[in-house]
XYZ file of C-alpha atoms in Angstrom:
581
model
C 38.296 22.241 70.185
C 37.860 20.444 66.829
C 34.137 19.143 66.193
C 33.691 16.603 63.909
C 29.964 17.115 61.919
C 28.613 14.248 59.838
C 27.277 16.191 56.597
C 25.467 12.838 55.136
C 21.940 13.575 55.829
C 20.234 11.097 58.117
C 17.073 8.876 56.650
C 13.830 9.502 57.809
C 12.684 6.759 60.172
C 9.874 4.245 59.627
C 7.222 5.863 61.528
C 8.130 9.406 60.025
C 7.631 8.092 56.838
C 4.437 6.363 57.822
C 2.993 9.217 59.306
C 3.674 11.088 56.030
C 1.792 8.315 54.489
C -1.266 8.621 56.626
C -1.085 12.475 56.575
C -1.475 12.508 52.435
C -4.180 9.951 52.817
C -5.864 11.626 55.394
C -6.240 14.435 52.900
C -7.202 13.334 50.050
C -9.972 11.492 52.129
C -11.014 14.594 53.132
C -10.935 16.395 49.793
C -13.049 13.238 48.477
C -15.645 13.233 51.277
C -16.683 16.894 50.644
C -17.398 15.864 46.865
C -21.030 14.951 46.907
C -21.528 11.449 46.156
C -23.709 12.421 43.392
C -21.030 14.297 41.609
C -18.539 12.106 42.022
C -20.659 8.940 40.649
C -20.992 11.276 37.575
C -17.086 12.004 37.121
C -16.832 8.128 37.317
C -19.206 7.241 34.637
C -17.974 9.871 32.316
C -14.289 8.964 32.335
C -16.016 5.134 31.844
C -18.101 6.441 29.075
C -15.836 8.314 27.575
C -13.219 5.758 27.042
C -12.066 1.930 26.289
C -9.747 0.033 26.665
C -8.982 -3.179 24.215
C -6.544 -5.856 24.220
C -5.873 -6.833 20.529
C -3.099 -9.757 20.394
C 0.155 -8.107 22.389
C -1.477 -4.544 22.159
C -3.429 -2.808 24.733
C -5.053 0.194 23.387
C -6.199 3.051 25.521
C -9.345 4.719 23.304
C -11.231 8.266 24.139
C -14.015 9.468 22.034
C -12.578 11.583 18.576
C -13.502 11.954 14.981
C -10.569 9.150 14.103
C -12.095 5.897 13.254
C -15.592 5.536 14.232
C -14.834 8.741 16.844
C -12.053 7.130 19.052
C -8.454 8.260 19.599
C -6.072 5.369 20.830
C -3.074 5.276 23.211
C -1.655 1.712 22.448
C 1.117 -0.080 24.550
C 2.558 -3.505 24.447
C 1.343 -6.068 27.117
C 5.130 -7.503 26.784
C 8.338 -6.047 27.051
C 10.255 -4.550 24.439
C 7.137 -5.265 22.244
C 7.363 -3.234 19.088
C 4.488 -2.093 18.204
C 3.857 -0.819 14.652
C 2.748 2.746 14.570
C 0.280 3.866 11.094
C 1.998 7.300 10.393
C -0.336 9.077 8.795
C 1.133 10.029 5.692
C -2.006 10.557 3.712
C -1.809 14.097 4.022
C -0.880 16.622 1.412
C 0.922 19.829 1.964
C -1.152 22.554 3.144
C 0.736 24.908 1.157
C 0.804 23.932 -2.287
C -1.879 26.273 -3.638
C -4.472 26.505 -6.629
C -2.766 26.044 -10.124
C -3.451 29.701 -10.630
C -2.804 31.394 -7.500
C -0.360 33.992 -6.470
C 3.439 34.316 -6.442
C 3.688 33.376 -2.928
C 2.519 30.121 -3.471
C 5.633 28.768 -4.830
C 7.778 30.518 -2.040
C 5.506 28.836 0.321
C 5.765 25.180 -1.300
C 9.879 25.887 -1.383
C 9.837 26.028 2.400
C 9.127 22.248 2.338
C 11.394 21.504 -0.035
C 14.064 23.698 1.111
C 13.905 22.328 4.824
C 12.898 18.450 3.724
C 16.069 18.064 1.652
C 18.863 20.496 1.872
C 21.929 17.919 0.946
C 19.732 16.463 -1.836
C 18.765 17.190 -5.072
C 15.558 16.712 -7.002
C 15.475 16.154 -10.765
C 11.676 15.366 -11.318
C 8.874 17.267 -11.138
C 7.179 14.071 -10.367
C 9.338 12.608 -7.513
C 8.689 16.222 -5.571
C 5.436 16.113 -6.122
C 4.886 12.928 -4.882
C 7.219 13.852 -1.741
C 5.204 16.846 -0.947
C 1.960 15.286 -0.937
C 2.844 12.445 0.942
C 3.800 13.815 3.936
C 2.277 14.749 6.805
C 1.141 18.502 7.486
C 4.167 20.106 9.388
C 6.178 16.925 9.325
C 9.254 17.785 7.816
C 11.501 14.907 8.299
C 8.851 12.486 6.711
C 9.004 14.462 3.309
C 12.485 13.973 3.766
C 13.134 10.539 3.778
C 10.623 10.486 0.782
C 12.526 12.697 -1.399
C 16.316 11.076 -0.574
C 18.358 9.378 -3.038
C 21.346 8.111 -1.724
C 22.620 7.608 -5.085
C 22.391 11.309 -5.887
C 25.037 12.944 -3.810
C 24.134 16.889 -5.260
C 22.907 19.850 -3.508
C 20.056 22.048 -4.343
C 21.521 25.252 -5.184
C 18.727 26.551 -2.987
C 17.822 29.665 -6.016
C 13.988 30.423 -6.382
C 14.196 29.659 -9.790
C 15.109 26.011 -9.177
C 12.429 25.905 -6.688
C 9.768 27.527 -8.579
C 10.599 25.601 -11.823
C 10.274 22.194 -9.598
C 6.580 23.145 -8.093
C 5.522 24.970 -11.532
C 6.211 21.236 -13.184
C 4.963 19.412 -10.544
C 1.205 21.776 -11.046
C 1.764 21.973 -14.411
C 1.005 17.837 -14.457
C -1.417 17.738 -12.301
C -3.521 20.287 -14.699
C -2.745 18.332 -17.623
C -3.569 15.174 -15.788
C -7.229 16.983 -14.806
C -7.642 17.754 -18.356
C -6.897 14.346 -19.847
C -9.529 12.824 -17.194
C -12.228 15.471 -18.494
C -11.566 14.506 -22.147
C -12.684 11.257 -21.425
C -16.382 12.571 -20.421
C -19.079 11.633 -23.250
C -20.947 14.602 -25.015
C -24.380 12.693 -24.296
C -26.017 12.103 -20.515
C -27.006 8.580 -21.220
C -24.104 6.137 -22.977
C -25.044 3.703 -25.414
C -24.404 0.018 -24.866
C -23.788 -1.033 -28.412
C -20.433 -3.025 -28.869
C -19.436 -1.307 -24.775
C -20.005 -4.305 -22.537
C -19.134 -4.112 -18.612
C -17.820 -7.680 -17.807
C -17.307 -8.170 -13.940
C -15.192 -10.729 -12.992
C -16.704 -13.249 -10.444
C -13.758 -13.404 -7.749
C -13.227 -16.071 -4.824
C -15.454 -14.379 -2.112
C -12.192 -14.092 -0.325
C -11.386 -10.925 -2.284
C -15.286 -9.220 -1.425
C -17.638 -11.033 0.785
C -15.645 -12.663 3.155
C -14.540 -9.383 4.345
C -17.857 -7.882 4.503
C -17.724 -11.076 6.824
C -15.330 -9.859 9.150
C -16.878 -6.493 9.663
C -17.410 -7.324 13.438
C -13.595 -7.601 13.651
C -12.652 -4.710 11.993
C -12.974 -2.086 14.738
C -12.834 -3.440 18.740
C -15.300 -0.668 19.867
C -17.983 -0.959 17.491
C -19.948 -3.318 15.134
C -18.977 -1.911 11.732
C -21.624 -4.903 10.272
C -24.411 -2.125 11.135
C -22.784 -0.542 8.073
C -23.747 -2.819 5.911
C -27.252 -3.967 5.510
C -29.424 -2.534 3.107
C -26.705 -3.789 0.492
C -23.837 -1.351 2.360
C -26.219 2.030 2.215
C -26.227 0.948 5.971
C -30.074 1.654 8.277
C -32.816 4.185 7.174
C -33.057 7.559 8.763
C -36.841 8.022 8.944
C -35.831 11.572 10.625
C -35.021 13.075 6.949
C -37.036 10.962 4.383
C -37.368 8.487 1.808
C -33.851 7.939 0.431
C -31.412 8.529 3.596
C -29.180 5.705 5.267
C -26.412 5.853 7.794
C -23.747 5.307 5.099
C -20.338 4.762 6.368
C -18.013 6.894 4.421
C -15.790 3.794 3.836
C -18.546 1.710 1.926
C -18.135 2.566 -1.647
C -16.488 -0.741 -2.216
C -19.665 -2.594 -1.853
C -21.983 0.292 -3.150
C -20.710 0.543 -6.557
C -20.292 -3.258 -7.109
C -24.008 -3.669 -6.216
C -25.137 -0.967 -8.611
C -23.085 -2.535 -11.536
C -24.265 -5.843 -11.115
C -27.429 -4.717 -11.930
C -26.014 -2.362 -14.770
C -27.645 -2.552 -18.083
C -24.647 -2.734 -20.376
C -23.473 -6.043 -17.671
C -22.293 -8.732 -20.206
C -21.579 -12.129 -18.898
C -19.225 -12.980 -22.063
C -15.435 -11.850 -21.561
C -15.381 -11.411 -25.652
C -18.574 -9.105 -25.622
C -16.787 -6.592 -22.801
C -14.972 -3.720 -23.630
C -14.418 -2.385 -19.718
C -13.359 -5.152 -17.135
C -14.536 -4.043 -13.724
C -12.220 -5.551 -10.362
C -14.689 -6.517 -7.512
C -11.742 -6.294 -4.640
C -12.676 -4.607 -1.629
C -8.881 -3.339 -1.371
C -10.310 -0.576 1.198
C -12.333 -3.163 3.582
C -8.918 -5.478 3.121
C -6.616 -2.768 5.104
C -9.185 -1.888 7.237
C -9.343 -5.314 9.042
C -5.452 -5.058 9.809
C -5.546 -1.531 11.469
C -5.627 -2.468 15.247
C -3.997 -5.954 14.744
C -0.200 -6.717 15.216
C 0.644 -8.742 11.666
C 3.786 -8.547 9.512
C 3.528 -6.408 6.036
C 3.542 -9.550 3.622
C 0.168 -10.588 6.082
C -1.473 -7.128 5.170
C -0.059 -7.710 1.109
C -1.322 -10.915 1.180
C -4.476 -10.943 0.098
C -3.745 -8.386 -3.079
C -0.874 -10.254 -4.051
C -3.233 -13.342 -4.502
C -5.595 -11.036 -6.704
C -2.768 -10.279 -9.384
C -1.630 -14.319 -9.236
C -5.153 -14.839 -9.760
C -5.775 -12.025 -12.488
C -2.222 -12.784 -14.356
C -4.381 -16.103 -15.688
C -7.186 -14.389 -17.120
C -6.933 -13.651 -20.642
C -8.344 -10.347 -20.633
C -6.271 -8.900 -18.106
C -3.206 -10.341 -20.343
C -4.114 -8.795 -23.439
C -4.256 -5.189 -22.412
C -2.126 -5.266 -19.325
C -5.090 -4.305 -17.396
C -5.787 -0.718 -19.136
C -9.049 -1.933 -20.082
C -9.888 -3.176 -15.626
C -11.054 -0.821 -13.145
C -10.701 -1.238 -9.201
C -12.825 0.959 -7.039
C -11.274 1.589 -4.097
C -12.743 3.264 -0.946
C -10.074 4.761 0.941
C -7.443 7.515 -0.538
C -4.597 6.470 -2.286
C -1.854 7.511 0.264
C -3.478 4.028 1.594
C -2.496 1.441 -0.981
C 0.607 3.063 -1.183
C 2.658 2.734 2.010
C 6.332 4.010 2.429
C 9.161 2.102 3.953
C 9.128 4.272 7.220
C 5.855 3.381 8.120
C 3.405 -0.076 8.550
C 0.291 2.014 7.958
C -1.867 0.843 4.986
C -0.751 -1.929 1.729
C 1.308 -1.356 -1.182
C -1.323 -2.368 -3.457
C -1.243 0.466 -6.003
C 2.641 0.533 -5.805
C 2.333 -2.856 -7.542
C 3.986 -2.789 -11.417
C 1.263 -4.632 -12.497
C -1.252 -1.874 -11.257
C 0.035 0.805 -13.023
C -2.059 0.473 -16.127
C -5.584 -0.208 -14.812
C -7.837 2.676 -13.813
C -8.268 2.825 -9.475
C -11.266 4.822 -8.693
C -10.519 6.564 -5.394
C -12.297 8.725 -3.208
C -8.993 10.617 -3.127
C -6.562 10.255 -5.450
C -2.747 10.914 -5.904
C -2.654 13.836 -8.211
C 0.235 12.869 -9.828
C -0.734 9.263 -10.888
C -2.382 9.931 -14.114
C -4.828 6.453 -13.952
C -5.589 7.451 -10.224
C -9.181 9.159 -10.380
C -11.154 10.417 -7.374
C -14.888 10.092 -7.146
C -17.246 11.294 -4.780
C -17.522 10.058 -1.255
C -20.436 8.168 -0.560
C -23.213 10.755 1.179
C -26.554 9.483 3.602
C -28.861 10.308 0.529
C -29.415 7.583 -1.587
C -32.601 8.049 -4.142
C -34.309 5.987 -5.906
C -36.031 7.628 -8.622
C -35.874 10.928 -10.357
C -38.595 11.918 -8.328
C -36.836 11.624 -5.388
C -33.910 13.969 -6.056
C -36.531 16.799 -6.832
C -38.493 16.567 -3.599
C -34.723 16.776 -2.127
C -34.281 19.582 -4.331
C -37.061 21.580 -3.521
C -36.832 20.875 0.273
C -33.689 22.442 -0.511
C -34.307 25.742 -2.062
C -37.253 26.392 0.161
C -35.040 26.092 3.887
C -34.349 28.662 5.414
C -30.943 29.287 6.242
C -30.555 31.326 9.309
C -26.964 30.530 9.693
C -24.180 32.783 7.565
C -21.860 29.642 8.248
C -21.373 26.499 10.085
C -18.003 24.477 10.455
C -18.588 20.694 11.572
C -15.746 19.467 12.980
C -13.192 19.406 15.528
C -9.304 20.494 16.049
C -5.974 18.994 15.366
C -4.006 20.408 18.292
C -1.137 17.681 16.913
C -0.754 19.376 13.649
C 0.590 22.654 14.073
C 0.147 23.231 10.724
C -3.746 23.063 10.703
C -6.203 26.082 10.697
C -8.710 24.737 12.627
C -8.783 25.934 15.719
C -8.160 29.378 14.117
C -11.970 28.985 12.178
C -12.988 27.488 15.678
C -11.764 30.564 17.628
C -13.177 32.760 14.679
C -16.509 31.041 14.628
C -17.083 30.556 18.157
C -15.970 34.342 18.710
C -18.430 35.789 16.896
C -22.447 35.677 17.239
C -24.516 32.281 17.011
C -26.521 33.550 13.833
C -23.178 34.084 11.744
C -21.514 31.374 13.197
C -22.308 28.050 14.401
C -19.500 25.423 15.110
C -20.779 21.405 15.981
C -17.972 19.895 17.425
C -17.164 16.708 16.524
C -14.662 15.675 19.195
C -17.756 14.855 21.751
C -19.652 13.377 19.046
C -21.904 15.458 17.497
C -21.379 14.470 14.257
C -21.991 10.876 14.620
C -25.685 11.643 14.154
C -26.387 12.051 10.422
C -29.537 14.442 11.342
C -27.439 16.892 13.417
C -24.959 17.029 10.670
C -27.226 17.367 7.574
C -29.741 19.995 9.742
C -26.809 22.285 10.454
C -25.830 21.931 6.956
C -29.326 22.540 5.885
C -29.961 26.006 8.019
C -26.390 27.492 7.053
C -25.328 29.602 3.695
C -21.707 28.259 3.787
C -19.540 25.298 4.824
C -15.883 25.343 6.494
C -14.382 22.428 4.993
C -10.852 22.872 5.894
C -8.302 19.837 5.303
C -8.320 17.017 8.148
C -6.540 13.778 8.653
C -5.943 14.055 4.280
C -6.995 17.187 2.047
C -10.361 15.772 1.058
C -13.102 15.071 3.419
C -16.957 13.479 2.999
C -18.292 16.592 4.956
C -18.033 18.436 1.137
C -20.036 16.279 -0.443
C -22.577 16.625 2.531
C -22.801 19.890 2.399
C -23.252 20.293 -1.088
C -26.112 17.491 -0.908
C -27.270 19.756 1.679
C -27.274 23.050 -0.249
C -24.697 24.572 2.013
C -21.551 26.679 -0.333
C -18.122 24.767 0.866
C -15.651 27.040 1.729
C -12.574 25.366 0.540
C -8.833 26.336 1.732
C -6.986 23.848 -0.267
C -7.281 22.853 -3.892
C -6.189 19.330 -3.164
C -9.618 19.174 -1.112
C -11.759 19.252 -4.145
C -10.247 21.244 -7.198
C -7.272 18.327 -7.950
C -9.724 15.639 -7.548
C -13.478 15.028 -8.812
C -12.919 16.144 -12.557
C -15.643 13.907 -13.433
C -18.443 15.090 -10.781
C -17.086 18.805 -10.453
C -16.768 21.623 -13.290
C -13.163 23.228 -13.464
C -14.704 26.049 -12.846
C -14.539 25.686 -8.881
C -16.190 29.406 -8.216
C -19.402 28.039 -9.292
C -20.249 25.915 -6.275
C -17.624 27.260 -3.465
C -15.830 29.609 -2.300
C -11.734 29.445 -1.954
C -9.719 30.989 1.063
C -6.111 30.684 1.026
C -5.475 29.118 3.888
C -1.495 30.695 4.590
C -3.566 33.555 4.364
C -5.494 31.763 7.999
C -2.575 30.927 9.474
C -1.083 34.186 9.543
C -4.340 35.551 10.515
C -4.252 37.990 7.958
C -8.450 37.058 6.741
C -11.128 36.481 9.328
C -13.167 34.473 7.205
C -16.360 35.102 8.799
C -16.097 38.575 8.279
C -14.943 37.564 4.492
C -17.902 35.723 3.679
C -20.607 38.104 5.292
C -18.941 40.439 2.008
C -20.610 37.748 -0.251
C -24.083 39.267 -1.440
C -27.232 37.336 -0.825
C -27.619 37.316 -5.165
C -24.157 35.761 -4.819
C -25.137 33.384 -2.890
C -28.529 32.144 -4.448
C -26.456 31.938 -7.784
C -23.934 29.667 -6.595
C -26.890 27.574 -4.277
C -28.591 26.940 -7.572
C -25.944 25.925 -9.223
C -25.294 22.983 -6.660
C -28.768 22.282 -6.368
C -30.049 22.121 -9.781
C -26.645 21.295 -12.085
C -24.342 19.508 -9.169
C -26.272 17.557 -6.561
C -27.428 14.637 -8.800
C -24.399 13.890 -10.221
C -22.918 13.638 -6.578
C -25.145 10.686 -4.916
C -25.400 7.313 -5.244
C -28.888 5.863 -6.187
C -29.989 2.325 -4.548
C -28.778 -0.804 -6.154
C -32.560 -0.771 -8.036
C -32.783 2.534 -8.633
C -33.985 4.177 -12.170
C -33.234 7.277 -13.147
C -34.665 9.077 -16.707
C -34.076 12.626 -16.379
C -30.799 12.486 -14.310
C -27.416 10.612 -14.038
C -26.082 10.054 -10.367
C -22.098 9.357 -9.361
C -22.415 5.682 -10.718
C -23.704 6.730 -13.897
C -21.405 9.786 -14.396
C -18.153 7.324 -13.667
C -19.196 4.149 -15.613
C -20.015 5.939 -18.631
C -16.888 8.070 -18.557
C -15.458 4.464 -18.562
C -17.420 3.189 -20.902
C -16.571 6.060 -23.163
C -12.497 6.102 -22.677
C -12.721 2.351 -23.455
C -13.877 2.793 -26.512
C -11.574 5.565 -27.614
C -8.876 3.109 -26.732
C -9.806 0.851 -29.345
């Protein structure tokens, strides 16, 4: 006899489901009540403590402690549906693999890679255009170097030969060399400029351009007061900790730094028609800054600099050279003022025509932009006499450094391309008196005195690329007497050619980083090889030749023996000026 079998399965009932219900509960009560209520209060107040949350317009943004503005990461979502939000790609990155002008054959194999995989149906004619590609994308992001270095128009294919390739990066180094050696020409054969017939004029904006956004500091980042940063005429509070002369400087207050200093600078002329250099108070950095974490169109975030040039464009000085004679000083990198059409991070300031000619002070620049120069970031030591910088000195040489090396800093475990958590793993894998790693991602370099004392007791300094090729933490540790270990030229090398001798093996020492990421070098073990007469050279070097020139006095400082960053840079200026006449 036939039986008929019904193969849907049947639904659980109600009550089964219920039960189910009451079962998981049940359990996880139990799991909860054998956690000590102590513990468990301390879970709780960590993941509070540890993280934010921060409605900005239509954005909610989910923050956890990290190095990344003011040491917070963000998760942001829209509070409304199908609410675009607009991401900052962070294209301020060069390519980790273009190497030292003078390094090895594999260097150019290593830059084709990028080339070869960011545009295989295009073609690239200039050595400029590729360079500018390459070291606008981000590390290990292929597709954004891409869309950088398509031209629709230009329907060729790169033959894909190595000579092609090499020829391409050999140009592209090739102008960033001459561009270094151009800057350097510029430098005057005497330490202290004279002021005869060389008058600084600076222009008195609408406060709109400079104050008013000092004004809006408390805005500028949800989780913290940024306005902290800038008392004490931006140098930010005194650290009694480590002396006369130190201030919890914000690495993004140059703006207001420099034009303090050259307010009070004694070739200052008040007459346009006595000035030979033409100096830009717009705090272009501060001005993108506000915008980060805020949901606003483009034009609102190219507002405000498109106001400066209808507002320059009717002085007469700024008309009669076509602004080669003004400087802007700028305290972000480059990649900021520059922003691509496939991302809303940052302004297009310097992609303005009428910015091409001015100079834009930078404390990274684009290598290829010839009137792009990079100064030093601002440091936490600020002196304000000579006699200053040699206590600092001497506390210096006499330390004793019981550290072989130190890396402050944390990983970037979403850029496969990076080498830091191979120097973490090598650092933390070997002994604490060869190695000590402070890691940032909790916070421990948020205090100025944990940085600079690590700094202080260690020999050399990991300074491997970050969020961009350059980073502050150089100019710490060389303050600091520590050797920078450098695995990028773009970090230092491409950059300072005012503040920093071409001859790099002076004050650091260079580690290629391919050479990292295939783990063929344990540094550690590479820089133990580096004698202890090696290394009090090169330590005197920074100490005694370097470290002035890399600081930034106090707006009323006075210095007669030595010349600090703002000296170095203005009379550079001062000096190229007058050649121009």
């Amino acid at each position: 006899m036939a039986v008929s079998i019904n193969r849907r399965k049947s639904k659980p009932s109600k009550k089964a489901e219920t039960n189910e219900h009451c079962s998981c509960g049940t359990f996880l009560f139990k799991i909860l009540s054998r956690i000590p209520l102590g513990i468990l209060l301390l879970i709780l107040v960590y993941l509070w403590s540890s993280s934010t949350t921060i409605i900005s317009g239509k954005i909610v943004h989910i923050c956890v402690s990290s190095r990344k503005l003011n040491n917070l990461y963000c998760l942001s979502a829209g509070t409304q549906p199908n609410f675009e939000i607009p991401v900052p790609l962070t294209n301020n990155s060069f390519t980790s693999n273009i190497k030292d002008i003078d390094a090895s054959p594999s260097t150019n194999s290593s830059v084709a890679v990028y080339v070869k995989a960011a545009s295989t149906h295009e073609r690239i004619t200039d050595s400029k255009e590729i360079a500018n590609a390459l070291s606008s994308s981000t590390i290990g992001n292929i597709k954004e170097v891409a869309n950088v270095l398509r031209k629709d128009s230009i329907p060729a294919v790169i033959d894909g030969t190595d000579k092609n390739r090499n020829e391409e990066i050999a140009n592209a180094k090739k102008a960033v060399k001459e561009h270094l050696q151009l800057h350097r020409s510029w430098m005057p054969n005497t330490n202290h400029a004279s002021c005869d017939g060389r008058g600084v004029y600076v222009y008195d904006l609408p406060s709109k351009f400079n104050k008013d956004l000092i004004g809006q500091c408390g805005d500028m980042m949800p989780w913290t007061d940024f306005c902290k940063y800038f008392n004490n005429e931006a140098l930010g509070e005194p650290i009694a900790n480590l002396g006369k002369g130190w201030y919890h400087t914000h690495q993004y207050s140059l703006e207001p730094i420099f034009h303090s200093r050259i307010l009070s600078h004694p070739c200052r002329v008040y007459n346009e028609s006595e000035a030979k250099l033409f100096y830009v108070p717009y705090y272009g950095g501060l001005d993108i800054l506000r915008w980060h974490f805020k949901n606003v169109s483009d034009d609102v975030k190219d507002a405000l600099a498109m106001d400066l040039m209808k507002w320059l464009e009717h002085r007469r000085p700024w008309v009669q050279n076509s602004g080669s004679d003004h400087v802007f000083v700028l305290g972000k990198i480059s990649w900021d003022f520059r922003r691509r059409n496939y991302t809303s991070w940052g302004t297009r300031f310097l992609e303005l025509e009428q910015m091409k000619n001015p100079i834009k002070l930078l404390i990274e620049r684009q290598p290829w932009e010839v009137n792009d120069i990079a100064i030093p970031h601002p440091t936490f030591f600020h002196p304000h006499s000579d006699d200053d910088i040699v206590a600092w000195q001497q506390k210096i040489i006499g330390t004793t450094r019981k550290n072989l090396v130190s890396f402050a800093g944390a990983a970037r475990p979403d850029q496969p391309e990076s080498i830091r958590s191979t120097l973490i793993n090598q650092c933390t894998s070997t002994s604490s008196d060869k190695c000590q790693f402070l890691d940032c991602k909790s916070g421990g370099c948020n205090q100025p005195e944990s940085v600079t004392k690590l700094f202080l007791e260690s020999e050399f300094c990991l300074q491997p690329p970050g969020d961009s090729p350059t980073r502050k933490s150089v100019f710490d540790s060389l303050v600091s007497g520590c050797i920078p270990v450098l695995f990028d030229p773009f970090t230092a090398y491409y950059q300072y050619p005012w503040h920093l001798p071409e001859d790099h093996s002076k004050y650091s020492v260079f580690i290629d980083q391919e050479e990292v990421r295939q783990m063929k070098v344990n540094v550690v073990g590479r820089l133990s090889s580096i004698s202890a007469r090696e290394r009090d050279d090169m330590r005197r070097y920074i100490v005694y030749e370097l470290l002035p020139g890399l600081v930034y006095g106090d707006s009323s400082c006075r210095f007669q023996k030595f010349q600090d960053a703002f000296s170095i840079t203005v009379n550079t200026l001062l000096e190229r000026v007058s050649r121009m006449q």
